[in-house]
Amino acid sequence: MHMEENKNVHHTDMYKSSNLIVRRNQEFTITIKLDRAFDEQQDNIQLEFLIGSAPDENKGTYIIVFFGKNKGEVRWQARVVTTQGSDVTFGITPAASCIIGRFRTFVTIVSNSGKQRTQRDPDTDLYVLFNPWDPADQVYMPEETDRQEYLLNEVGTIYNGEYNNVTSLSWNYGQFQKGVLDACLLVMDAGKVPLIYRGNATQLARQGSALMNAQDDDGVLVGNWSGEYSTGTAPTAWTGSPEILLNYASEGCVPVSFAQCWVFAGVLNTFMRCLGIPARVITNFCSAHDNSGNLKTDIVLDETGKMDRDKTRDSVWNYHCWNEVYMKRLDLPEKYSGWQVIDCTPQETSDGLYRCGPTSVNAIKEGELSFQFDARFVFAELNSDVVFHKSNKYGKTKVIYVDTAYVGKLVVTKKLNSSDYEDITSNYKYPEASIKERETMQLAESRGVPPRDYVPLGEAGVDIDLYADTIKMGDNFPLTISIKNRNSKTCNVQCCLTGSVVYYTGVTSTSFKFETKDATVQPLSTQTLRIDIRAVEYMPYLVEQSNLHFIVYSYIEDRDVSISKMKVVNLRPPELLIQVTGTPRVGKDFMVSVEFMNPYNFTLKDVELRLDGPDLIQTKTKKYKQILPGGSVKYKESIFPLISGKKKLIACLDCSALRQVTAQIDVEVLKV
Amino acid sequence: MHMEENKNVHHTDMYKSSNLIVRRNQEFTITIKLDRAFDEQQDNIQLEFLIGSAPDENKGTYIIVFFGKNKGEVRWQARVVTTQGSDVTFGITPAASCIIGRFRTFVTIVSNSGKQRTQRDPDTDLYVLFNPWDPADQVYMPEETDRQEYLLNEVGTIYNGEYNNVTSLSWNYGQFQKGVLDACLLVMDAGKVPLIYRGNATQLARQGSALMNAQDDDGVLVGNWSGEYSTGTAPTAWTGSPEILLNYASEGCVPVSFAQCWVFAGVLNTFMRCLGIPARVITNFCSAHDNSGNLKTDIVLDETGKMDRDKTRDSVWNYHCWNEVYMKRLDLPEKYSGWQVIDCTPQETSDGLYRCGPTSVNAIKEGELSFQFDARFVFAELNSDVVFHKSNKYGKTKVIYVDTAYVGKLVVTKKLNSSDYEDITSNYKYPEASIKERETMQLAESRGVPPRDYVPLGEAGVDIDLYADTIKMGDNFPLTISIKNRNSKTCNVQCCLTGSVVYYTGVTSTSFKFETKDATVQPLSTQTLRIDIRAVEYMPYLVEQSNLHFIVYSYIEDRDVSISKMKVVNLRPPELLIQVTGTPRVGKDFMVSVEFMNPYNFTLKDVELRLDGPDLIQTKTKKYKQILPGGSVKYKESIFPLISGKKKLIACLDCSALRQVTAQIDVEVLKV
């Protein structure tokens, strides 16, 4: 089957598989040994490729390729490349829109005495994948640098934290790792994706977004945001996709526990790249969770200006991860081709099912929300308004302030050939307050988005902002309220600050601080109020990923006008140290060590350490019963590399009191 | 609550409910008895309307209407109509886009000593529905005659049979029958339709199409096409929706067994009309079942020209019923408002879930398939091509003939104010072979529909057609093959006829006939071949609804060209006789009798007779263990009418050997 030659031409040499893997609309060659020389005029040979349980010529699940006489119309082009003695080499080109997956291959000799067919041999099974190199393929991607990053890169970076303090973690996509391709095909079989859809990237992306979560369809991952993960692996403990996909496959398609958005997005990214569809993971900071369909996130303050947790049901996620996949949208007008949003995190059911997209990024930017699929949901994540309500003493609430710029603050993805992030906010949104933005909102309104019909709110002539530096978890720190008076008169401002501990989904766990301060601000000047936040106040209540959330309610007495602002402070966890000793070289051991010291005055219990490195080692986990205050652990592993080049080692420490402490290191493996 | 007055103005007087039922954006009045006269300057009264388990002002699930001082911004307009002594009459107008459903009503008096709220009283619960009379409502329907038919008519006609022999059955929608409104609201609660979607007709239509079938979500009806219905009621035995909806509600939301397309469509129609959304049932004759997404129905003939049942997996349904609902599509460009297709029959999963639509009828006609929801699926039902393949002796199949006109032959619905059908094919399709039709197909292709890329087939200059008269089940009859030779030379034609028994879904049960005949046809003349079909050939194999399916394969030797045609023959069942004795008059008994004679030479077993008549009786069923050959049964029922006007009585006899024998009679009930 000319394995090496074919795999090189088809860009499939990095798949760790002994079978032939090819891409659509690109010729591959097969040599067949006959018992005598092949005569194109007399002989009649058929190559047959079958997929699924009921192969059918009309459905493209039973492909017959004819050679010699009796050559009919064919779905896959074919030719005789060379004949050499009794060996004949055929060239076969799978159709540009054919079904992708694992085909069983047979050779049939047709003669007057009937048909003779070879036995089934799993070793000759042929995988056909999407082909981003071919202009006729739906997923054609013209730039080689783009294909290198979005299709072939096995390690990526996923961003989290908060928009003005972006943090990152490395993720092992591992789409070429042994068994991953079979696991991805199994996911489709288990999810009963009709074979006929499997040649259409749009359908596959839609199905993929449904299949990654266990809701509805026993998909790959169980979502869990409860903080209680003892029956599985904490979402924060994973380092990559292969461990998850291989576990799903080896356990007979039982959903794997547990995931949150970046885990869902990481595994979906692997699934897409593995099948040949260019894909990337996106992070949207301050992502609205539109559970009402009205593009408004409602924050309710009580009579005193403190956040009313019972009445505030909506939340803005500090960040949310989804995927983009690159394709021609054959079902939409041409301008909506290109990057498409898909999202497999089960948030609200979108339209009755836990899945979302594909929806065109271009359409989101223009506010054209009529086109399939789920455009409105994605638009809301990026463009919702935050509406602050305040109750009076009778319990009647009133809108006091609207922040139209808080949501969809920053959209990022990994930069090409770098582990920095690229700001792609402008792919999704026109600049705040621009004419184009107004046009977008108008078009969106004509597509059924409720208008921004707020009763005009008084203009205060005062700007309020909240500031904090990057803070280490366990530190005391100052929070600054800056009050800028743009008026020519002195103004008196009452500020109420509520501080809460929140999950990354914006859901409040505990309020730990409520403080009021007054200020008198001179005309045309700025005054700052400093509020000290002490570790003893927040440490007892911290939840995963250590986010503090502050809301300030300010009342400008002189003008009877209110302003509210919010800020999330993401606390930096302690450091994890990863080090390599020795020179990494193919066929030679080297050592890696991972070290951690507990800086807190409490014991860390049931600590799980994970080490991952595509092409270097399979995912390793190590458990520690406890790490005492001031105590430290050191984990060492010996690695024997087989493949040279730039590699990455990823480490992650996780326990219920301290989530997602991560570290990564680049490793250059030299040749033998 | 001024019940009679309000219900008249709101067109809700026909609902059999003791609660107040109103429509959106139309004022209703409530009089409250106070212990002293109301003072608009001093007093502070709130009316509160609550829906759902977590009423919330921001979500429109907690409506507060203020009177007197302290009147704030409000969602529902309100005014004092009159005060008379200590009685005060308030006028309240629910917002034009508010949530529909059952609201709990409270009166709250606010005074300096606090709030005083009335107790919950289910009798004052208020139902709010869609309002097709109001131009500001999303479901506004301008013509009163249309509203009378599509919203207020409680009895309808559903068409079936085949396109040149359309038969019909009456259906009791019974949307105003006691308990039906509560059952419809319960369907939404059981299906967890978010309250926030319940003011949006588009979302309700989409959810409704999913909730009528039990797949995915334990909806109202279990689909069954197996022929084995002994664990429930046969789909062919029902006469209307109320029996089904009330059964679903009283059994604690356990899905009701069993349904096929017209039952699904009938119940969905009740659901929509009951909530205030204009709706009608549509029948599409020769409806393609697109299980491959390629808009092609493949019929495979074997080497001899006989239909190959193993290789023919696609089918064309003799007819298929769906619904249209009338609304403004706020999410789409304006021209796509109007009638929308929704379909709740679980055919193939469309896009992963058993539901379909709403999709704009206008968009289907233009081939604009990018707009939500499921346009492509509906387009395929109307526009698929039937492709005939024939195998050669090597098993290699070849396309021999394509019929582009067979599918979507005729689309009908009940005519306004009549029980005849209205041909609405032109709402869905431009005329076959017109320029506009070509443009539609081009646009559809640019939206991802695979092109009609057939290898040009030889033009035979010969037309083949199949004819049969209307046939009574149990009769012998002739089938005629007409061969028209348009050439100036004599032609020799070989015809192979396959006769099968099929379900209405086009699925073949048994082939009972295969006959070949040759003909020599003179130039420019027509010859007919007569093939006799005898009752003894088909009677043993008949399945439900008694359809025979014929395929003729014709080979025109002189030109080496093939033509294939299909025809369905729907056999007329024996008659059911329904008669009324006495003059129906309010408050006076009259008699109805239903008679049936078994004309066959076999015994009918476990026969179920059903009698239904909205406003006259609740659905009655009567079972007969057996009806011997030549034997007859007569069922009598006494009816005591309470409401005058035009009514209908519907009878249906059903058993496994003989399905859906129906009859209906108009009854004019005179006033007392």
PDB file of N, CA and C in Angstrom, chain B residues 500-543:
ATOM      1  N   SER B 500     -47.012  -4.434  -5.592  1.00  0.00           N
ATOM      2  CA  SER B 500     -46.711  -4.714  -4.187  1.00  0.00           C
ATOM      3  C   SER B 500     -47.794  -4.113  -3.309  1.00  0.00           C
ATOM      4  N   VAL B 501     -47.849  -4.633  -2.105  1.00  0.00           N
ATOM      5  CA  VAL B 501     -48.700  -4.044  -1.090  1.00  0.00           C
ATOM      6  C   VAL B 501     -47.813  -3.121  -0.273  1.00  0.00           C
ATOM      7  N   VAL B 502     -48.237  -1.869  -0.065  1.00  0.00           N
ATOM      8  CA  VAL B 502     -47.375  -0.932   0.670  1.00  0.00           C
ATOM      9  C   VAL B 502     -48.142  -0.258   1.794  1.00  0.00           C
ATOM     10  N   TYR B 503     -47.379   0.166   2.804  1.00  0.00           N
ATOM     11  CA  TYR B 503     -47.908   1.052   3.836  1.00  0.00           C
ATOM     12  C   TYR B 503     -48.017   2.447   3.247  1.00  0.00           C
ATOM     13  N   TYR B 504     -48.733   3.344   3.939  1.00  0.00           N
ATOM     14  CA  TYR B 504     -48.852   4.699   3.380  1.00  0.00           C
ATOM     15  C   TYR B 504     -47.525   5.413   3.369  1.00  0.00           C
ATOM     16  N   THR B 505     -46.559   4.870   4.110  1.00  0.00           N
ATOM     17  CA  THR B 505     -45.211   5.433   4.109  1.00  0.00           C
ATOM     18  C   THR B 505     -44.409   4.954   2.905  1.00  0.00           C
ATOM     19  N   GLY B 506     -45.058   4.215   1.994  1.00  0.00           N
ATOM     20  CA  GLY B 506     -44.356   3.765   0.800  1.00  0.00           C
ATOM     21  C   GLY B 506     -43.495   2.547   1.039  1.00  0.00           C
ATOM     22  N   VAL B 507     -43.438   2.088   2.284  1.00  0.00           N
ATOM     23  CA  VAL B 507     -42.633   0.905   2.570  1.00  0.00           C
ATOM     24  C   VAL B 507     -43.383  -0.329   2.063  1.00  0.00           C
ATOM     25  N   THR B 508     -42.664  -1.146   1.306  1.00  0.00           N
ATOM     26  CA  THR B 508     -43.282  -2.307   0.692  1.00  0.00           C
ATOM     27  C   THR B 508     -43.426  -3.427   1.699  1.00  0.00           C
ATOM     28  N   SER B 509     -44.589  -4.047   1.716  1.00  0.00           N
ATOM     29  CA  SER B 509     -44.796  -5.175   2.599  1.00  0.00           C
ATOM     30  C   SER B 509     -44.547  -6.484   1.837  1.00  0.00           C
ATOM     31  N   THR B 510     -45.318  -6.731   0.775  1.00  0.00           N
ATOM     32  CA  THR B 510     -45.171  -7.965   0.002  1.00  0.00           C
ATOM     33  C   THR B 510     -45.341  -7.625  -1.478  1.00  0.00           C
ATOM     34  N   SER B 511     -44.539  -8.250  -2.331  1.00  0.00           N
ATOM     35  CA  SER B 511     -44.802  -8.147  -3.761  1.00  0.00           C
ATOM     36  C   SER B 511     -45.729  -9.297  -4.133  1.00  0.00           C
ATOM     37  N   PHE B 512     -46.850  -8.989  -4.787  1.00  0.00           N
ATOM     38  CA  PHE B 512     -47.815 -10.053  -5.076  1.00  0.00           C
ATOM     39  C   PHE B 512     -47.960 -10.312  -6.565  1.00  0.00           C
ATOM     40  N   LYS B 513     -47.311  -9.511  -7.374  1.00  0.00           N
ATOM     41  CA  LYS B 513     -47.549  -9.647  -8.820  1.00  0.00           C
ATOM     42  C   LYS B 513     -46.285  -9.279  -9.579  1.00  0.00           C
ATOM     43  N   PHE B 514     -45.936 -10.087 -10.563  1.00  0.00           N
ATOM     44  CA  PHE B 514     -44.868  -9.703 -11.490  1.00  0.00           C
ATOM     45  C   PHE B 514     -45.261 -10.228 -12.857  1.00  0.00           C
ATOM     46  N   GLU B 515     -45.390  -9.339 -13.797  1.00  0.00           N
ATOM     47  CA  GLU B 515     -45.858  -9.764 -15.106  1.00  0.00           C
ATOM     48  C   GLU B 515     -45.126  -8.970 -16.175  1.00  0.00           C
ATOM     49  N   THR B 516     -44.757  -9.625 -17.264  1.00  0.00           N
ATOM     50  CA  THR B 516     -44.114  -8.905 -18.365  1.00  0.00           C
ATOM     51  C   THR B 516     -45.031  -8.967 -19.581  1.00  0.00           C
ATOM     52  N   LYS B 517     -45.025  -7.908 -20.345  1.00  0.00           N
ATOM     53  CA  LYS B 517     -45.817  -7.856 -21.585  1.00  0.00           C
ATOM     54  C   LYS B 517     -45.043  -7.065 -22.616  1.00  0.00           C
ATOM     55  N   ASP B 518     -45.143  -7.485 -23.856  1.00  0.00           N
ATOM     56  CA  ASP B 518     -44.481  -6.752 -24.930  1.00  0.00           C
ATOM     57  C   ASP B 518     -45.532  -6.054 -25.773  1.00  0.00           C
ATOM     58  N   ALA B 519     -45.115  -4.981 -26.415  1.00  0.00           N
ATOM     59  CA  ALA B 519     -46.054  -4.288 -27.305  1.00  0.00           C
ATOM     60  C   ALA B 519     -45.297  -3.731 -28.493  1.00  0.00           C
ATOM     61  N   THR B 520     -45.955  -3.669 -29.617  1.00  0.00           N
ATOM     62  CA  THR B 520     -45.412  -2.988 -30.797  1.00  0.00           C
ATOM     63  C   THR B 520     -46.337  -1.812 -31.058  1.00  0.00           C
ATOM     64  N   VAL B 521     -45.773  -0.624 -31.004  1.00  0.00           N
ATOM     65  CA  VAL B 521     -46.620   0.563 -31.097  1.00  0.00           C
ATOM     66  C   VAL B 521     -46.353   1.283 -32.407  1.00  0.00           C
ATOM     67  N   GLN B 522     -47.412   1.550 -33.150  1.00  0.00           N
ATOM     68  CA  GLN B 522     -47.305   2.225 -34.445  1.00  0.00           C
ATOM     69  C   GLN B 522     -46.827   3.670 -34.245  1.00  0.00           C
ATOM     70  N   PRO B 523     -46.234   4.280 -35.295  1.00  0.00           N
ATOM     71  CA  PRO B 523     -45.778   5.666 -35.191  1.00  0.00           C
ATOM     72  C   PRO B 523     -46.924   6.595 -34.785  1.00  0.00           C
ATOM     73  N   LEU B 524     -46.606   7.570 -33.966  1.00  0.00           N
ATOM     74  CA  LEU B 524     -47.558   8.600 -33.578  1.00  0.00           C
ATOM     75  C   LEU B 524     -48.893   8.052 -33.099  1.00  0.00           C
ATOM     76  N   SER B 525     -48.851   6.962 -32.369  1.00  0.00           N
ATOM     77  CA  SER B 525     -50.108   6.436 -31.846  1.00  0.00           C
ATOM     78  C   SER B 525     -49.899   5.908 -30.421  1.00  0.00           C
ATOM     79  N   THR B 526     -51.002   5.625 -29.769  1.00  0.00           N
ATOM     80  CA  THR B 526     -50.954   5.170 -28.380  1.00  0.00           C
ATOM     81  C   THR B 526     -51.554   3.777 -28.279  1.00  0.00           C
ATOM     82  N   GLN B 527     -50.876   2.918 -27.558  1.00  0.00           N
ATOM     83  CA  GLN B 527     -51.431   1.593 -27.350  1.00  0.00           C
ATOM     84  C   GLN B 527     -51.573   1.367 -25.841  1.00  0.00           C
ATOM     85  N   THR B 528     -52.592   0.636 -25.439  1.00  0.00           N
ATOM     86  CA  THR B 528     -52.720   0.337 -24.016  1.00  0.00           C
ATOM     87  C   THR B 528     -52.591  -1.157 -23.789  1.00  0.00           C
ATOM     88  N   LEU B 529     -51.922  -1.495 -22.680  1.00  0.00           N
ATOM     89  CA  LEU B 529     -51.811  -2.890 -22.248  1.00  0.00           C
ATOM     90  C   LEU B 529     -52.655  -3.020 -20.997  1.00  0.00           C
ATOM     91  N   ARG B 530     -53.451  -4.052 -20.940  1.00  0.00           N
ATOM     92  CA  ARG B 530     -54.311  -4.234 -19.781  1.00  0.00           C
ATOM     93  C   ARG B 530     -53.785  -5.397 -18.953  1.00  0.00           C
ATOM     94  N   ILE B 531     -53.594  -5.162 -17.681  1.00  0.00           N
ATOM     95  CA  ILE B 531     -53.149  -6.238 -16.806  1.00  0.00           C
ATOM     96  C   ILE B 531     -54.210  -6.413 -15.734  1.00  0.00           C
ATOM     97  N   ASP B 532     -54.714  -7.630 -15.604  1.00  0.00           N
ATOM     98  CA  ASP B 532     -55.792  -7.870 -14.651  1.00  0.00           C
ATOM     99  C   ASP B 532     -55.239  -8.153 -13.259  1.00  0.00           C
ATOM    100  N   ILE B 533     -55.759  -7.418 -12.316  1.00  0.00           N
ATOM    101  CA  ILE B 533     -55.352  -7.620 -10.928  1.00  0.00           C
ATOM    102  C   ILE B 533     -56.559  -8.218 -10.225  1.00  0.00           C
ATOM    103  N   ARG B 534     -56.353  -9.396  -9.648  1.00  0.00           N
ATOM    104  CA  ARG B 534     -57.491 -10.052  -9.010  1.00  0.00           C
ATOM    105  C   ARG B 534     -57.404  -9.983  -7.488  1.00  0.00           C
ATOM    106  N   ALA B 535     -58.565  -9.904  -6.877  1.00  0.00           N
ATOM    107  CA  ALA B 535     -58.631  -9.771  -5.415  1.00  0.00           C
ATOM    108  C   ALA B 535     -57.883 -10.884  -4.708  1.00  0.00           C
ATOM    109  N   VAL B 536     -57.988 -12.103  -5.236  1.00  0.00           N
ATOM    110  CA  VAL B 536     -57.298 -13.223  -4.573  1.00  0.00           C
ATOM    111  C   VAL B 536     -55.789 -13.025  -4.573  1.00  0.00           C
ATOM    112  N   GLU B 537     -55.294 -12.206  -5.523  1.00  0.00           N
ATOM    113  CA  GLU B 537     -53.852 -11.970  -5.561  1.00  0.00           C
ATOM    114  C   GLU B 537     -53.404 -11.034  -4.430  1.00  0.00           C
ATOM    115  N   TYR B 538     -54.200  -9.988  -4.188  1.00  0.00           N
ATOM    116  CA  TYR B 538     -53.730  -8.979  -3.225  1.00  0.00           C
ATOM    117  C   TYR B 538     -54.367  -9.093  -1.843  1.00  0.00           C
ATOM    118  N   MET B 539     -55.588  -9.619  -1.756  1.00  0.00           N
ATOM    119  CA  MET B 539     -56.291  -9.592  -0.466  1.00  0.00           C
ATOM    120  C   MET B 539     -55.515 -10.255   0.688  1.00  0.00           C
ATOM    121  N   PRO B 540     -54.837 -11.377   0.442  1.00  0.00           N
ATOM    122  CA  PRO B 540     -54.152 -12.026   1.572  1.00  0.00           C
ATOM    123  C   PRO B 540     -53.031 -11.172   2.160  1.00  0.00           C
ATOM    124  N   TYR B 541     -52.544 -10.195   1.403  1.00  0.00           N
ATOM    125  CA  TYR B 541     -51.340  -9.477   1.838  1.00  0.00           C
ATOM    126  C   TYR B 541     -51.615  -8.050   2.297  1.00  0.00           C
ATOM    127  N   LEU B 542     -52.877  -7.616   2.158  1.00  0.00           N
ATOM    128  CA  LEU B 542     -53.183  -6.210   2.430  1.00  0.00           C
ATOM    129  C   LEU B 542     -52.719  -5.776   3.813  1.00  0.00           C
ATOM    130  N   VAL B 543     -52.165  -4.568   3.885  1.00  0.00           N
ATOM    131  CA  VAL B 543     -51.814  -3.992   5.176  1.00  0.00           C
ATOM    132  C   VAL B 543     -52.665  -2.739   5.355  1.00  0.00           C
TER     133      VAL B 543
END
